[in-house]
PDB file of C-alpha atoms in Angstrom:
ATOM      1  CA  MET A 774     -81.972 -61.484  34.900  1.00  0.00           C
ATOM      2  CA  SER A 775     -85.065 -60.319  36.905  1.00  0.00           C
ATOM      3  CA  ASP A 776     -85.609 -57.014  38.035  1.00  0.00           C
ATOM      4  CA  ALA A 777     -84.917 -58.127  41.292  1.00  0.00           C
ATOM      5  CA  GLN A 778     -81.433 -58.707  40.481  1.00  0.00           C
ATOM      6  CA  ASP A 779     -80.963 -55.823  38.178  1.00  0.00           C
ATOM      7  CA  PRO A 780     -80.192 -52.792  40.161  1.00  0.00           C
ATOM      8  CA  GLY A 781     -81.305 -50.172  37.618  1.00  0.00           C
ATOM      9  CA  ALA A 782     -84.001 -52.164  35.771  1.00  0.00           C
ATOM     10  CA  GLY A 783     -86.656 -49.509  36.663  1.00  0.00           C
ATOM     11  CA  GLU A 784     -84.723 -46.559  36.591  1.00  0.00           C
ATOM     12  CA  ALA A 785     -83.954 -44.642  33.394  1.00  0.00           C
ATOM     13  CA  ALA A 786     -80.628 -44.960  31.908  1.00  0.00           C
ATOM     14  CA  ALA A 787     -78.253 -42.011  33.177  1.00  0.00           C
ATOM     15  CA  PRO A 788     -76.459 -40.253  30.317  1.00  0.00           C
ATOM     16  CA  PRO A 789     -72.860 -41.815  29.824  1.00  0.00           C
ATOM     17  CA  GLY A 790     -70.107 -39.498  31.267  1.00  0.00           C
ATOM     18  CA  PRO A 791     -68.672 -38.807  34.777  1.00  0.00           C
ATOM     19  CA  GLU A 792     -70.712 -38.513  37.684  1.00  0.00           C
ATOM     20  CA  VAL A 793     -70.546 -35.219  39.266  1.00  0.00           C
ATOM     21  CA  ASP A 794     -70.936 -35.180  43.293  1.00  0.00           C
ATOM     22  CA  VAL A 795     -72.302 -31.545  43.625  1.00  0.00           C
ATOM     23  CA  GLU A 796     -71.902 -31.229  47.332  1.00  0.00           C
ATOM     24  CA  ALA A 797     -68.189 -32.514  47.077  1.00  0.00           C
ATOM     25  CA  LEU A 798     -67.951 -29.676  44.694  1.00  0.00           C
ATOM     26  CA  LEU A 799     -69.562 -27.096  46.704  1.00  0.00           C
ATOM     27  CA  GLU A 800     -67.454 -28.138  49.770  1.00  0.00           C
ATOM     28  CA  ASP A 801     -64.341 -27.949  48.062  1.00  0.00           C
ATOM     29  CA  GLU A 802     -65.040 -24.643  45.824  1.00  0.00           C
ATOM     30  CA  LEU A 803     -66.198 -22.982  48.988  1.00  0.00           C
ATOM     31  CA  VAL A 804     -64.195 -23.195  52.314  1.00  0.00           C
ATOM     32  CA  GLY A 805     -65.251 -22.214  55.609  1.00  0.00           C
ATOM     33  CA  ASP A 806     -68.037 -19.738  56.169  1.00  0.00           C
ATOM     34  CA  ALA A 807     -68.575 -19.700  52.514  1.00  0.00           C
ATOM     35  CA  ALA A 808     -69.677 -23.387  52.695  1.00  0.00           C
ATOM     36  CA  ASP A 809     -72.382 -22.696  54.877  1.00  0.00           C
ATOM     37  CA  ASP A 810     -73.532 -19.966  52.033  1.00  0.00           C
ATOM     38  CA  ALA A 811     -73.217 -22.331  49.212  1.00  0.00           C
ATOM     39  CA  THR A 812     -76.378 -23.881  49.800  1.00  0.00           C
ATOM     40  CA  SER A 813     -78.081 -20.614  49.422  1.00  0.00           C
ATOM     41  CA  VAL A 814     -79.243 -19.485  46.023  1.00  0.00           C
ATOM     42  CA  GLU A 815     -76.765 -16.372  46.181  1.00  0.00           C
ATOM     43  CA  GLY A 816     -73.782 -19.085  46.581  1.00  0.00           C
ATOM     44  CA  LEU A 817     -74.796 -20.898  43.960  1.00  0.00           C
ATOM     45  CA  VAL A 818     -75.049 -17.928  41.640  1.00  0.00           C
ATOM     46  CA  ALA A 819     -71.712 -16.959  42.526  1.00  0.00           C
ATOM     47  CA  LEU A 820     -70.371 -20.564  41.883  1.00  0.00           C
ATOM     48  CA  LEU A 821     -72.161 -20.703  38.356  1.00  0.00           C
ATOM     49  CA  GLU A 822     -70.431 -17.262  37.776  1.00  0.00           C
ATOM     50  CA  ALA A 823     -66.603 -18.164  38.496  1.00  0.00           C
ATOM     51  CA  THR A 824     -67.511 -21.700  36.593  1.00  0.00           C
ATOM     52  CA  THR A 825     -69.196 -19.505  33.799  1.00  0.00           C
ATOM     53  CA  ALA A 826     -65.844 -16.704  33.975  1.00  0.00           C
ATOM     54  CA  GLU A 827     -63.223 -20.054  33.959  1.00  0.00           C
ATOM     55  CA  ARG A 828     -65.010 -21.496  31.012  1.00  0.00           C
ATOM     56  CA  ASP A 829     -64.912 -18.228  29.101  1.00  0.00           C
ATOM     57  CA  GLU A 830     -61.028 -18.070  29.677  1.00  0.00           C
ATOM     58  CA  TYR A 831     -60.316 -21.783  28.502  1.00  0.00           C
ATOM     59  CA  LEU A 832     -62.494 -20.930  25.373  1.00  0.00           C
ATOM     60  CA  ASP A 833     -60.519 -17.697  24.712  1.00  0.00           C
ATOM     61  CA  LEU A 834     -57.376 -19.729  25.421  1.00  0.00           C
ATOM     62  CA  ALA A 835     -58.856 -22.460  22.675  1.00  0.00           C
ATOM     63  CA  ARG A 836     -59.705 -19.819  20.113  1.00  0.00           C
ATOM     64  CA  ARG A 837     -56.241 -17.919  20.357  1.00  0.00           C
ATOM     65  CA  THR A 838     -54.612 -21.585  20.025  1.00  0.00           C
ATOM     66  CA  GLN A 839     -56.655 -22.464  17.241  1.00  0.00           C
ATOM     67  CA  ALA A 840     -55.753 -19.275  15.470  1.00  0.00           C
ATOM     68  CA  GLU A 841     -51.864 -19.493  16.042  1.00  0.00           C
ATOM     69  CA  PHE A 842     -52.228 -23.145  14.922  1.00  0.00           C
ATOM     70  CA  GLU A 843     -53.841 -21.919  11.436  1.00  0.00           C
ATOM     71  CA  ASN A 844     -51.285 -19.185  10.965  1.00  0.00           C
ATOM     72  CA  HIS A 845     -48.428 -21.557  11.417  1.00  0.00           C
ATOM     73  CA  ARG A 846     -50.051 -23.759   8.872  1.00  0.00           C
ATOM     74  CA  LYS A 847     -50.224 -20.946   6.417  1.00  0.00           C
ATOM     75  CA  ARG A 848     -46.839 -19.869   6.993  1.00  0.00           C
ATOM     76  CA  VAL A 849     -45.536 -23.212   6.747  1.00  0.00           C
ATOM     77  CA  ALA A 850     -47.650 -23.757   3.565  1.00  0.00           C
ATOM     78  CA  LYS A 851     -46.593 -20.717   1.781  1.00  0.00           C
ATOM     79  CA  GLN A 852     -42.795 -21.499   2.972  1.00  0.00           C
ATOM     80  CA  LEU A 853     -42.971 -24.710   1.036  1.00  0.00           C
ATOM     81  CA  ASP A 854     -44.562 -22.981  -1.926  1.00  0.00           C
ATOM     82  CA  ASP A 855     -41.676 -20.579  -2.261  1.00  0.00           C
ATOM     83  CA  GLU A 856     -39.243 -23.052  -1.598  1.00  0.00           C
ATOM     84  CA  VAL A 857     -40.605 -25.251  -4.726  1.00  0.00           C
ATOM     85  CA  VAL A 858     -40.543 -22.212  -6.714  1.00  0.00           C
ATOM     86  CA  ARG A 859     -37.050 -21.366  -5.722  1.00  0.00           C
ATOM     87  CA  LYS A 860     -35.974 -25.328  -6.416  1.00  0.00           C
ATOM     88  CA  VAL A 861     -37.743 -25.503  -9.849  1.00  0.00           C
ATOM     89  CA  ALA A 862     -36.137 -21.886 -10.831  1.00  0.00           C
ATOM     90  CA  ASP A 863     -32.906 -23.358 -10.155  1.00  0.00           C
ATOM     91  CA  LEU A 864     -33.561 -26.466 -12.424  1.00  0.00           C
ATOM     92  CA  VAL A 865     -34.755 -24.140 -15.278  1.00  0.00           C
ATOM     93  CA  GLU A 866     -31.648 -21.737 -14.510  1.00  0.00           C
ATOM     94  CA  GLN A 867     -29.267 -25.355 -14.848  1.00  0.00           C
ATOM     95  CA  LEU A 868     -31.092 -26.165 -18.408  1.00  0.00           C
ATOM     96  CA  LEU A 869     -30.239 -22.558 -20.108  1.00  0.00           C
ATOM     97  CA  PRO A 870     -27.128 -23.751 -21.583  1.00  0.00           C
ATOM     98  CA  VAL A 871     -29.068 -26.521 -23.323  1.00  0.00           C
ATOM     99  CA  LEU A 872     -31.200 -23.951 -24.757  1.00  0.00           C
ATOM    100  CA  ASP A 873     -28.240 -22.154 -25.574  1.00  0.00           C
ATOM    101  CA  ALA A 874     -26.740 -24.960 -27.254  1.00  0.00           C
ATOM    102  CA  CYS A 875     -29.893 -25.749 -29.321  1.00  0.00           C
ATOM    103  CA  ASP A 876     -29.830 -21.922 -30.372  1.00  0.00           C
ATOM    104  CA  GLY A 877     -26.277 -21.926 -31.466  1.00  0.00           C
ATOM    105  CA  ALA A 878     -26.764 -25.315 -33.601  1.00  0.00           C
ATOM    106  CA  LEU A 879     -29.515 -23.809 -34.921  1.00  0.00           C
ATOM    107  CA  LEU A 880     -27.792 -20.244 -36.075  1.00  0.00           C
ATOM    108  CA  HIS A 881     -25.176 -22.608 -37.449  1.00  0.00           C
ATOM    109  CA  GLY A 882     -27.760 -24.581 -39.780  1.00  0.00           C
ATOM    110  CA  SER A 883     -27.974 -27.980 -37.811  1.00  0.00           C
ATOM    111  CA  THR A 884     -31.533 -28.324 -38.259  1.00  0.00           C
ATOM    112  CA  GLU A 885     -31.416 -31.671 -36.435  1.00  0.00           C
ATOM    113  CA  VAL A 886     -32.051 -30.444 -32.872  1.00  0.00           C
ATOM    114  CA  GLU A 887     -35.050 -28.207 -34.067  1.00  0.00           C
ATOM    115  CA  PRO A 888     -37.419 -31.026 -32.799  1.00  0.00           C
ATOM    116  CA  ILE A 889     -35.683 -31.403 -29.116  1.00  0.00           C
ATOM    117  CA  PHE A 890     -35.492 -27.502 -28.948  1.00  0.00           C
ATOM    118  CA  ALA A 891     -38.848 -26.968 -29.651  1.00  0.00           C
ATOM    119  CA  ALA A 892     -40.243 -29.802 -27.245  1.00  0.00           C
ATOM    120  CA  LEU A 893     -38.188 -28.642 -24.329  1.00  0.00           C
ATOM    121  CA  LEU A 894     -38.939 -24.841 -25.019  1.00  0.00           C
ATOM    122  CA  GLN A 895     -42.605 -25.664 -25.433  1.00  0.00           C
ATOM    123  CA  THR A 896     -42.716 -27.776 -22.270  1.00  0.00           C
ATOM    124  CA  LEU A 897     -40.891 -25.051 -20.363  1.00  0.00           C
ATOM    125  CA  GLU A 898     -43.031 -22.088 -21.673  1.00  0.00           C
ATOM    126  CA  LYS A 899     -46.341 -24.174 -20.448  1.00  0.00           C
ATOM    127  CA  ARG A 900     -44.831 -24.060 -17.046  1.00  0.00           C
ATOM    128  CA  GLY A 901     -43.950 -20.411 -16.896  1.00  0.00           C
ATOM    129  CA  LEU A 902     -40.652 -19.905 -19.001  1.00  0.00           C
ATOM    130  CA  GLU A 903     -40.404 -16.517 -20.768  1.00  0.00           C
ATOM    131  CA  ARG A 904     -38.049 -15.998 -23.688  1.00  0.00           C
ATOM    132  CA  ILE A 905     -36.583 -12.852 -23.410  1.00  0.00           C
ATOM    133  CA  ASP A 906     -35.642 -11.573 -26.835  1.00  0.00           C
ATOM    134  CA  PRO A 907     -35.693  -7.623 -26.939  1.00  0.00           C
ATOM    135  CA  LEU A 908     -34.449  -6.557 -30.372  1.00  0.00           C
ATOM    136  CA  GLY A 909     -35.298  -3.004 -31.304  1.00  0.00           C
ATOM    137  CA  SER A 910     -37.035  -2.610 -27.656  1.00  0.00           C
ATOM    138  CA  GLU A 911     -35.713   0.287 -25.397  1.00  0.00           C
ATOM    139  CA  PHE A 912     -33.155  -0.841 -23.212  1.00  0.00           C
ATOM    140  CA  ASP A 913     -34.240  -1.870 -19.315  1.00  0.00           C
ATOM    141  CA  PRO A 914     -31.235  -3.019 -17.063  1.00  0.00           C
ATOM    142  CA  THR A 915     -33.465  -5.268 -15.118  1.00  0.00           C
ATOM    143  CA  TRP A 916     -34.288  -7.387 -18.030  1.00  0.00           C
ATOM    144  CA  HIS A 917     -31.165  -6.584 -20.339  1.00  0.00           C
ATOM    145  CA  GLU A 918     -27.630  -6.881 -19.660  1.00  0.00           C
ATOM    146  CA  ALA A 919     -25.790  -4.280 -21.973  1.00  0.00           C
ATOM    147  CA  VAL A 920     -22.002  -5.617 -22.745  1.00  0.00           C
ATOM    148  CA  MET A 921     -21.747  -3.490 -26.244  1.00  0.00           C
ATOM    149  CA  HIS A 922     -22.665  -0.005 -26.704  1.00  0.00           C
ATOM    150  CA  GLU A 923     -22.650   2.055 -29.820  1.00  0.00           C
ATOM    151  CA  PRO A 924     -23.583   5.727 -30.624  1.00  0.00           C
ATOM    152  CA  ALA A 925     -26.930   6.797 -31.339  1.00  0.00           C
ATOM    153  CA  ASP A 926     -28.201   8.406 -34.495  1.00  0.00           C
ATOM    154  CA  ASP A 927     -29.108  11.887 -34.583  1.00  0.00           C
ATOM    155  CA  GLY A 928     -32.137  12.800 -32.722  1.00  0.00           C
ATOM    156  CA  GLN A 929     -32.375   9.485 -31.155  1.00  0.00           C
ATOM    157  CA  GLU A 930     -33.298  10.197 -27.450  1.00  0.00           C
ATOM    158  CA  THR A 931     -33.823   6.546 -25.764  1.00  0.00           C
ATOM    159  CA  THR A 932     -31.485   3.900 -25.532  1.00  0.00           C
ATOM    160  CA  VAL A 933     -32.641   1.009 -27.880  1.00  0.00           C
ATOM    161  CA  VAL A 934     -31.396  -2.854 -27.956  1.00  0.00           C
ATOM    162  CA  SER A 935     -29.817  -3.238 -31.461  1.00  0.00           C
ATOM    163  CA  ASP A 936     -28.600  -6.534 -31.297  1.00  0.00           C
ATOM    164  CA  VAL A 937     -29.435  -9.772 -29.009  1.00  0.00           C
ATOM    165  CA  MET A 938     -26.211 -11.778 -28.404  1.00  0.00           C
ATOM    166  CA  ARG A 939     -27.781 -14.292 -25.891  1.00  0.00           C
ATOM    167  CA  ALA A 940     -31.379 -14.448 -25.118  1.00  0.00           C
ATOM    168  CA  GLY A 941     -32.680 -13.923 -21.922  1.00  0.00           C
ATOM    169  CA  TYR A 942     -35.259 -15.970 -19.726  1.00  0.00           C
ATOM    170  CA  ALA A 943     -37.610 -15.020 -17.214  1.00  0.00           C
ATOM    171  CA  TRP A 944     -39.462 -17.846 -14.891  1.00  0.00           C
ATOM    172  CA  GLN A 945     -42.563 -17.237 -13.750  1.00  0.00           C
ATOM    173  CA  GLY A 946     -42.214 -13.347 -13.843  1.00  0.00           C
ATOM    174  CA  ARG A 947     -38.578 -13.458 -12.422  1.00  0.00           C
ATOM    175  CA  VAL A 948     -35.457 -12.605 -14.384  1.00  0.00           C
ATOM    176  CA  VAL A 949     -33.603 -16.021 -14.445  1.00  0.00           C
ATOM    177  CA  ARG A 950     -31.159 -14.469 -16.742  1.00  0.00           C
ATOM    178  CA  PRO A 951     -30.942 -11.106 -18.473  1.00  0.00           C
ATOM    179  CA  ALA A 952     -31.071 -11.089 -22.278  1.00  0.00           C
ATOM    180  CA  MET A 953     -26.861 -10.126 -23.491  1.00  0.00           C
ATOM    181  CA  VAL A 954     -27.279  -7.318 -25.629  1.00  0.00           C
ATOM    182  CA  LYS A 955     -25.886  -4.391 -27.647  1.00  0.00           C
ATOM    183  CA  VAL A 956     -27.234  -1.333 -27.235  1.00  0.00           C
ATOM    184  CA  LYS A 957     -27.620   1.995 -29.282  1.00  0.00           C
ATOM    185  CA  GLY A 958     -27.968   5.216 -27.667  1.00  0.00           C
TER     186      GLY A 958
END
């Protein structure tokens, strides 16, 4: 194509984007007597200030919307994490009878279950299971469930766990099942 055929060949390329008709904007923005003042510097300054104020409003709105979105995202992520922890704790609670059965079998001399019991317990402990076996410690109703009581020896002031009937378990610091104990004191 020659320069004569190409209407924009001799001109610098305009940046991409919508073309703005400043005169049309001025006429739309400033109606009546203000249109005459729009061509003056004061009119342009007033239009610029109005446009800047509107831009600031939109910027503030965008920032608030983004902050609300971030807060929502964090809240949903926390709720999801809490739900996962709750579901895993439910699964662990359902596995406790298996651990109890292995414990009982070991107490009755059945050593065949010992490797399975050890593997299961070790796997759960790596994930956050804690065995509550409080023999000889002070009674704590948040960690222990007293099912039997015997009188204290002379001079004993505190209530102490004298026998563990069933081990208790905590999952990541939260008691899943308190230890069933006999207390003295």
